[in-house]
Structure formats: C-alpha cells, structure tokens
mmCIF file of C-alpha atoms and ligand atoms in Angstrom:
data_model
loop_
_atom_site.group_PDB
_atom_site.id
_atom_site.type_symbol
_atom_site.label_atom_id
_atom_site.label_comp_id
_atom_site.label_asym_id
_atom_site.label_seq_id
_atom_site.Cartn_x
_atom_site.Cartn_y
_atom_site.Cartn_z
ATOM 1 C CA MET A 161 107.043 183.136 139.643
ATOM 2 C CA ARG A 162 106.655 180.349 142.169
ATOM 3 C CA PHE A 163 104.834 177.081 141.663
ATOM 4 C CA GLU A 164 104.996 173.465 142.593
ATOM 5 C CA THR A 165 105.077 170.340 140.486
ATOM 6 C CA PRO A 166 104.642 166.822 141.941
ATOM 7 C CA ARG A 167 108.329 166.624 142.953
ATOM 8 C CA LEU A 168 109.681 170.147 142.637
ATOM 9 C CA ILE A 169 109.321 173.767 143.649
ATOM 10 C CA LEU A 170 110.085 176.507 141.121
ATOM 11 C CA ARG A 171 110.852 179.685 143.057
ATOM 12 C CA PRO A 172 112.868 182.923 142.935
ATOM 13 C CA TRP A 173 116.583 182.607 143.529
ATOM 14 C CA GLU A 174 117.830 182.934 147.091
ATOM 15 C CA ASP A 175 121.343 183.969 148.104
ATOM 16 C CA SER A 176 121.989 180.417 149.467
ATOM 17 C CA ASP A 177 121.510 179.038 145.926
ATOM 18 C CA ARG A 178 124.556 180.821 144.553
ATOM 19 C CA VAL A 179 127.138 178.323 145.765
ATOM 20 C CA ASP A 180 125.112 175.281 144.633
ATOM 21 C CA PHE A 181 124.280 176.703 141.208
ATOM 22 C CA ALA A 182 127.947 177.748 140.761
ATOM 23 C CA ALA A 183 128.919 174.115 141.416
ATOM 24 C CA ILE A 184 126.481 173.005 138.672
ATOM 25 C CA ASN A 185 127.917 175.569 136.247
ATOM 26 C CA ALA A 186 131.501 174.408 137.069
ATOM 27 C CA ASP A 187 130.720 170.886 135.816
ATOM 28 C CA PRO A 188 132.139 170.310 132.307
ATOM 29 C CA GLU A 189 129.386 167.768 131.494
ATOM 30 C CA VAL A 190 126.613 170.192 132.407
ATOM 31 C CA ARG A 191 128.289 172.976 130.388
ATOM 32 C CA ARG A 192 129.266 170.771 127.489
ATOM 33 C CA TYR A 193 126.959 172.509 125.016
ATOM 34 C CA TYR A 194 127.456 176.065 126.243
ATOM 35 C CA HIS A 195 129.688 178.880 125.070
ATOM 36 C CA PRO A 196 131.267 180.045 127.239
ATOM 37 C CA SER A 197 131.646 176.690 128.831
ATOM 38 C CA LEU A 198 132.439 176.689 132.569
ATOM 39 C CA LEU A 199 131.286 179.614 134.699
ATOM 40 C CA SER A 200 133.048 180.977 137.727
ATOM 41 C CA PHE A 201 131.224 181.753 140.915
ATOM 42 C CA ALA A 202 131.059 185.445 139.931
ATOM 43 C CA GLU A 203 129.698 184.565 136.474
ATOM 44 C CA THR A 204 126.989 182.291 137.946
ATOM 45 C CA SER A 205 126.155 184.995 140.438
ATOM 46 C CA ALA A 206 125.716 187.469 137.561
ATOM 47 C CA VAL A 207 123.401 184.999 135.774
ATOM 48 C CA ILE A 208 121.294 184.822 138.936
ATOM 49 C CA ASP A 209 121.289 188.622 139.278
ATOM 50 C CA ASP A 210 120.146 188.974 135.670
ATOM 51 C CA ALA A 211 117.428 186.340 136.202
ATOM 52 C CA ILE A 212 116.171 188.171 139.303
ATOM 53 C CA ALA A 213 115.971 191.444 137.374
ATOM 54 C CA ALA A 214 114.184 189.811 134.422
ATOM 55 C CA LEU A 215 111.671 188.155 136.695
ATOM 56 C CA ALA A 216 110.838 191.495 138.267
ATOM 57 C CA GLU A 217 110.436 193.023 134.804
ATOM 58 C CA CYS A 218 108.291 190.389 133.014
ATOM 59 C CA GLY A 219 106.658 188.355 135.750
ATOM 60 C CA PHE A 220 108.121 185.102 134.429
ATOM 61 C CA GLY A 221 111.711 184.070 134.514
ATOM 62 C CA PHE A 222 114.527 181.543 134.852
ATOM 63 C CA VAL A 223 114.170 180.509 138.464
ATOM 64 C CA ALA A 224 115.606 178.116 140.994
ATOM 65 C CA VAL A 225 114.360 174.536 140.992
ATOM 66 C CA GLU A 226 114.325 172.836 144.374
ATOM 67 C CA ARG A 227 113.486 169.182 145.098
ATOM 68 C CA LYS A 228 110.704 168.866 147.606
ATOM 69 C CA ALA A 229 111.904 165.637 149.168
ATOM 70 C CA ASP A 230 115.218 166.992 150.479
ATOM 71 C CA GLY A 231 115.435 170.693 149.550
ATOM 72 C CA ALA A 232 118.298 170.019 147.125
ATOM 73 C CA LEU A 233 118.895 172.605 144.418
ATOM 74 C CA VAL A 234 118.192 170.647 141.210
ATOM 75 C CA GLY A 235 119.303 173.606 139.081
ATOM 76 C CA GLY A 236 117.621 176.428 137.222
ATOM 77 C CA GLY A 237 114.737 176.414 134.796
ATOM 78 C CA GLY A 238 111.834 178.357 133.499
ATOM 79 C CA LEU A 239 110.686 180.898 130.938
ATOM 80 C CA SER A 240 112.710 183.913 129.894
ATOM 81 C CA ARG A 241 112.961 186.446 127.078
ATOM 82 C CA PRO A 242 115.096 185.147 124.219
ATOM 83 C CA GLY A 243 118.491 186.810 123.814
ATOM 84 C CA PRO A 244 119.206 189.257 120.936
ATOM 85 C CA GLU A 245 121.099 186.522 119.071
ATOM 86 C CA VAL A 246 117.805 184.685 118.407
ATOM 87 C CA PRO A 247 116.155 185.744 115.148
ATOM 88 C CA GLY A 248 112.494 186.628 115.148
ATOM 89 C CA ASP A 249 110.220 188.145 117.737
ATOM 90 C CA HIS A 250 109.279 185.510 120.304
ATOM 91 C CA PRO A 251 107.820 186.367 123.726
ATOM 92 C CA ALA A 252 109.429 183.602 125.742
ATOM 93 C CA GLU A 253 111.895 180.695 125.669
ATOM 94 C CA ILE A 254 111.968 177.641 127.884
ATOM 95 C CA GLY A 255 115.225 176.419 129.345
ATOM 96 C CA TRP A 256 116.896 174.318 131.984
ATOM 97 C CA ILE A 257 120.320 173.806 133.526
ATOM 98 C CA LEU A 258 120.151 170.838 135.885
ATOM 99 C CA GLY A 259 122.911 169.319 138.021
ATOM 100 C CA ARG A 260 124.204 166.042 136.619
ATOM 101 C CA ALA A 261 122.960 164.051 139.639
ATOM 102 C CA PHE A 262 119.410 164.995 138.650
ATOM 103 C CA TRP A 263 119.422 164.035 134.976
ATOM 104 C CA ARG A 264 117.181 161.400 133.392
ATOM 105 C CA GLN A 265 114.626 161.327 136.140
ATOM 106 C CA GLY A 266 111.969 163.263 134.235
ATOM 107 C CA TYR A 267 112.689 166.577 135.986
ATOM 108 C CA ALA A 268 113.118 168.623 132.788
ATOM 109 C CA THR A 269 109.764 167.250 131.560
ATOM 110 C CA GLU A 270 108.131 168.052 134.894
ATOM 111 C CA ILE A 271 109.568 171.607 134.859
ATOM 112 C CA GLY A 272 108.629 172.091 131.251
ATOM 113 C CA GLN A 273 105.057 170.932 131.645
ATOM 114 C CA ALA A 274 104.535 173.293 134.568
ATOM 115 C CA CYS A 275 106.138 176.193 132.679
ATOM 116 C CA LEU A 276 104.063 175.648 129.553
ATOM 117 C CA GLY A 277 100.904 175.417 131.637
ATOM 118 C CA ALA A 278 101.805 178.743 133.283
ATOM 119 C CA ALA A 279 102.751 180.273 129.899
ATOM 120 C CA TRP A 280 99.231 179.638 128.584
ATOM 121 C CA SER A 281 97.056 180.122 131.649
ATOM 122 C CA ARG A 282 98.925 182.574 133.882
ATOM 123 C CA PHE A 283 100.955 184.680 131.425
ATOM 124 C CA GLY A 284 98.682 184.452 128.359
ATOM 125 C CA LEU A 285 101.608 183.882 126.018
ATOM 126 C CA PRO A 286 100.742 182.902 122.409
ATOM 127 C CA GLU A 287 103.832 180.690 121.978
ATOM 128 C CA VAL A 288 107.000 179.447 123.624
ATOM 129 C CA ILE A 289 110.208 178.637 121.836
ATOM 130 C CA GLY A 290 113.252 176.654 122.845
ATOM 131 C CA TYR A 291 116.664 176.649 121.237
ATOM 132 C CA THR A 292 119.990 174.979 121.682
ATOM 133 C CA SER A 293 123.064 174.010 119.790
ATOM 134 C CA ALA A 294 122.158 171.477 117.077
ATOM 135 C CA ILE A 295 124.402 168.839 118.699
ATOM 136 C CA ASN A 296 122.699 169.095 122.116
ATOM 137 C CA LEU A 297 120.612 165.964 121.666
ATOM 138 C CA PRO A 298 119.438 165.674 125.364
ATOM 139 C CA SER A 299 118.034 169.227 125.198
ATOM 140 C CA ARG A 300 116.421 168.541 121.811
ATOM 141 C CA ARG A 301 114.833 165.396 123.105
ATOM 142 C CA ALA A 302 113.528 167.208 126.220
ATOM 143 C CA MET A 303 111.863 169.865 123.982
ATOM 144 C CA GLU A 304 110.393 167.183 121.716
ATOM 145 C CA ARG A 305 109.033 165.255 124.708
ATOM 146 C CA LEU A 306 107.185 168.468 125.717
ATOM 147 C CA GLY A 307 105.607 168.809 122.312
ATOM 148 C CA LEU A 308 107.805 171.539 120.862
ATOM 149 C CA ALA A 309 108.347 171.122 117.146
ATOM 150 C CA HIS A 310 111.576 171.813 115.269
ATOM 151 C CA VAL A 311 111.133 174.850 113.024
ATOM 152 C CA ARG A 312 113.771 174.108 110.442
ATOM 153 C CA ASP A 313 113.632 177.388 108.627
ATOM 154 C CA SER A 314 114.288 179.265 111.892
ATOM 155 C CA ASP A 315 117.522 177.472 112.663
ATOM 156 C CA PHE A 316 120.332 180.004 113.122
ATOM 157 C CA GLU A 317 123.992 180.575 113.758
ATOM 158 C CA ASP A 318 124.528 181.862 117.292
ATOM 159 C CA VAL A 319 126.684 184.913 116.681
ATOM 160 C CA THR A 320 127.936 184.792 120.310
ATOM 161 C CA VAL A 321 129.804 181.558 119.415
ATOM 162 C CA PRO A 322 132.970 181.886 117.271
ATOM 163 C CA PRO A 323 132.673 180.907 113.592
ATOM 164 C CA GLY A 324 133.665 177.283 113.001
ATOM 165 C CA ASP A 325 132.855 176.185 116.572
ATOM 166 C CA GLU A 326 130.673 173.083 116.615
ATOM 167 C CA LEU A 327 128.315 174.841 119.095
ATOM 168 C CA ARG A 328 127.512 177.684 116.699
ATOM 169 C CA PRO A 329 124.693 176.055 114.598
ATOM 170 C CA HIS A 330 121.491 176.321 116.592
ATOM 171 C CA VAL A 331 118.094 174.719 116.235
ATOM 172 C CA LEU A 332 114.833 176.467 117.151
ATOM 173 C CA TYR A 333 111.760 174.669 118.485
ATOM 174 C CA ARG A 334 108.302 176.117 119.026
ATOM 175 C CA ILE A 335 104.977 175.325 120.575
ATOM 176 C CA ALA A 336 101.854 177.446 120.218
ATOM 177 C CA ARG A 337 99.208 177.934 122.908
ATOM 178 C CA PRO A 338 96.614 175.190 122.486
ATOM 179 C CA GLY A 339 93.742 176.407 120.352
ATOM 180 C CA LEU A 340 95.719 179.090 118.522
HETATM 181 C C1 LIG B 603 118.860 168.663 128.844
HETATM 182 C C2 LIG B 603 118.475 168.411 130.285
HETATM 183 C C3 LIG B 603 117.754 169.634 130.835
HETATM 184 C C4 LIG B 603 117.490 167.233 130.278
HETATM 185 O O1 LIG B 603 117.018 167.055 131.623
HETATM 186 P P1 LIG B 603 116.430 165.680 132.184
HETATM 187 O O2 LIG B 603 115.745 165.985 133.469
HETATM 188 O O3 LIG B 603 117.513 164.676 132.223
HETATM 189 O O4 LIG B 603 115.356 165.272 131.091
HETATM 190 P P2 LIG B 603 114.122 164.258 131.274
HETATM 191 O O5 LIG B 603 114.532 163.200 132.239
HETATM 192 O O6 LIG B 603 112.890 165.029 131.597
HETATM 193 O O7 LIG B 603 113.988 163.643 129.823
HETATM 194 C C5 LIG B 603 113.402 164.317 128.734
HETATM 195 C C6 LIG B 603 113.651 163.540 127.470
HETATM 196 O O8 LIG B 603 115.052 163.762 127.096
HETATM 197 C C7 LIG B 603 115.708 162.496 127.017
HETATM 198 N N1 LIG B 603 117.098 162.649 127.479
HETATM 199 C C8 LIG B 603 117.491 163.233 128.650
HETATM 200 N N2 LIG B 603 118.848 163.138 128.712
HETATM 201 C C9 LIG B 603 119.267 162.523 127.547
HETATM 202 C C10 LIG B 603 120.525 162.164 127.034
HETATM 203 N N3 LIG B 603 121.637 162.391 127.705
HETATM 204 N N4 LIG B 603 120.585 161.575 125.841
HETATM 205 C C11 LIG B 603 119.451 161.333 125.118
HETATM 206 N N5 LIG B 603 118.233 161.642 125.555
HETATM 207 C C12 LIG B 603 118.104 162.233 126.759
HETATM 208 C C13 LIG B 603 114.904 161.570 127.886
HETATM 209 O O9 LIG B 603 115.098 160.215 127.566
HETATM 210 C C14 LIG B 603 113.521 162.045 127.630
HETATM 211 O O10 LIG B 603 112.997 161.608 126.378
HETATM 212 P P3 LIG B 603 112.089 160.251 126.293
HETATM 213 O O11 LIG B 603 110.910 160.521 127.172
HETATM 214 O O12 LIG B 603 111.791 160.158 124.859
HETATM 215 O O13 LIG B 603 112.883 159.109 126.802
HETATM 216 C C15 LIG B 603 119.691 168.064 131.182
HETATM 217 O O14 LIG B 603 120.408 167.061 130.560
HETATM 218 C C16 LIG B 603 120.612 169.253 131.459
HETATM 219 O O15 LIG B 603 120.425 170.079 132.308
HETATM 220 N N6 LIG B 603 121.723 169.314 130.646
HETATM 221 C C17 LIG B 603 122.752 170.381 130.790
HETATM 222 C C18 LIG B 603 122.305 171.744 130.495
HETATM 223 C C19 LIG B 603 121.698 171.871 129.096
HETATM 224 O O16 LIG B 603 122.264 171.434 128.138
HETATM 225 N N7 LIG B 603 120.530 172.503 129.104
HETATM 226 C C20 LIG B 603 119.802 172.745 127.876
HETATM 227 C C21 LIG B 603 120.356 173.922 127.228
HETATM 228 S S1 LIG B 603 119.230 174.622 126.049
#
C-alpha cells in the first residue's frame, strides 16, 4: 500500500523509520489514550514488524506516513484488521499515531480521506470502522470529521485494558462504502 495525498506519502515501513516511530511512541502525550502507554524501541519495532506482515497478508495495512516537504516521519496510519478484542466482524479499521509536532494541521483528515478512498475503490471493502477509548476526544473528532458515525450499541469494554481503568470503555465508529 503506497499512495500520495497533497502533503503526505503513505508507504511501507523502512528500517530507518524505527528510531523515529519509537520516539513518537515514547511521548506520553501521544500515548495518553493507549494501554500499554509508552512503548520501548523493541516494542515499537515489533509493532512495525506486525504491520509489515499484515500488509503482506491483506494488501492494506498500517503504514508509515512521510511528509513530502521535508521527508519527516509524521507517524503511522492506515487500514488494518481489527484486533480480537473488537466485537463483531469488520473487515478493516482506520487508525493513526502521529507525532505531537504534526497534530492539528489536518494530517489525520488527509490520511483518513485517502485511506477511505482506497478502501472503497482499491480494496472493495464494504465498510470501515474506527475505535478508541471513549475519552480520546481528538481521535473521536478526527473520525467524525471523516464521516464515521458513532454506533452506540457497538461500544465495548476493551478486555486488554484492566477493569476500572479509564481507558477500558471504548467507542466504535463506522462508515459504509458510498452507495451501500
Ligand atoms: C488523534 C490524532 C490522530 C488527530 O490527528 P490530527 O492530524 O491532529 O487531526 P486533524 O488535524 O486532521 O483534525 C481532525 C479533527 O480532529 C480535531 N482535533 C484534533 N486534535 C484535537 C484535540 N486535541 N482536541 C479536540 N479536537 C481535536 C480537529 O479540530 C478536527 O476537527 P474539526 O475539523 O472539527 O476542527 C492525533 O491527535 C494523534 O495522533 N494522537 C495520538 C495517537 C492517538 O490517540 N491516535 C488515535 C488512536 S485510535
């Protein structure tokens, strides 16, 4: 999966991204709504390895996002198969982890629009979901901006987060392929 948006390139991970993505995943603000929170270099490297394997298996994936203007690694984003903790049978989820320096410049929207376009026209998917902890308002807003709708009766407890943790209640958003 490789494509360009006006300001960004979405492309497979390269070894040189590992250090930069590890720095993003070592930022407490970036990882504020994640359990586990901060990731070590080895943990980020494992995330990249998993994403490379998933891309090879499904054709779409969570890929590197590079800024055209200066080649900076903005973060990771894309489409991937939902984890087993997500109830229901959904073909793909959309997600992003962007470095703090790149927030609030419309990059998540730009990535999301490109991914949804590819989901419908290139991958022929019938729907795309997104999910996050209920208190992750930036992520929720990014999904709403892209046209995903909150499916209240699909909200769930993420069983990978300990009971009682404020990150455990999750919201699920969905968008169907236009015309379906
Ligand atoms: C969530 C995240 C991807 C948003 O990326 P972004 O590039 O800043 O988002 P955009 O600039 O495209 O903005 C999309 C919408 O979200 C809103 N938004 C972005 N950050 C926000 C914030 N901190 N608080 C409230 N709204 C926010 C924007 O205002 C915009 O909505 P609007 O058009 O109605 O104003 C980014 O903050 C991030 O990577 N966070 C850390 C990782 C994470 O939580 N990922 C999601 C996990 S599911």
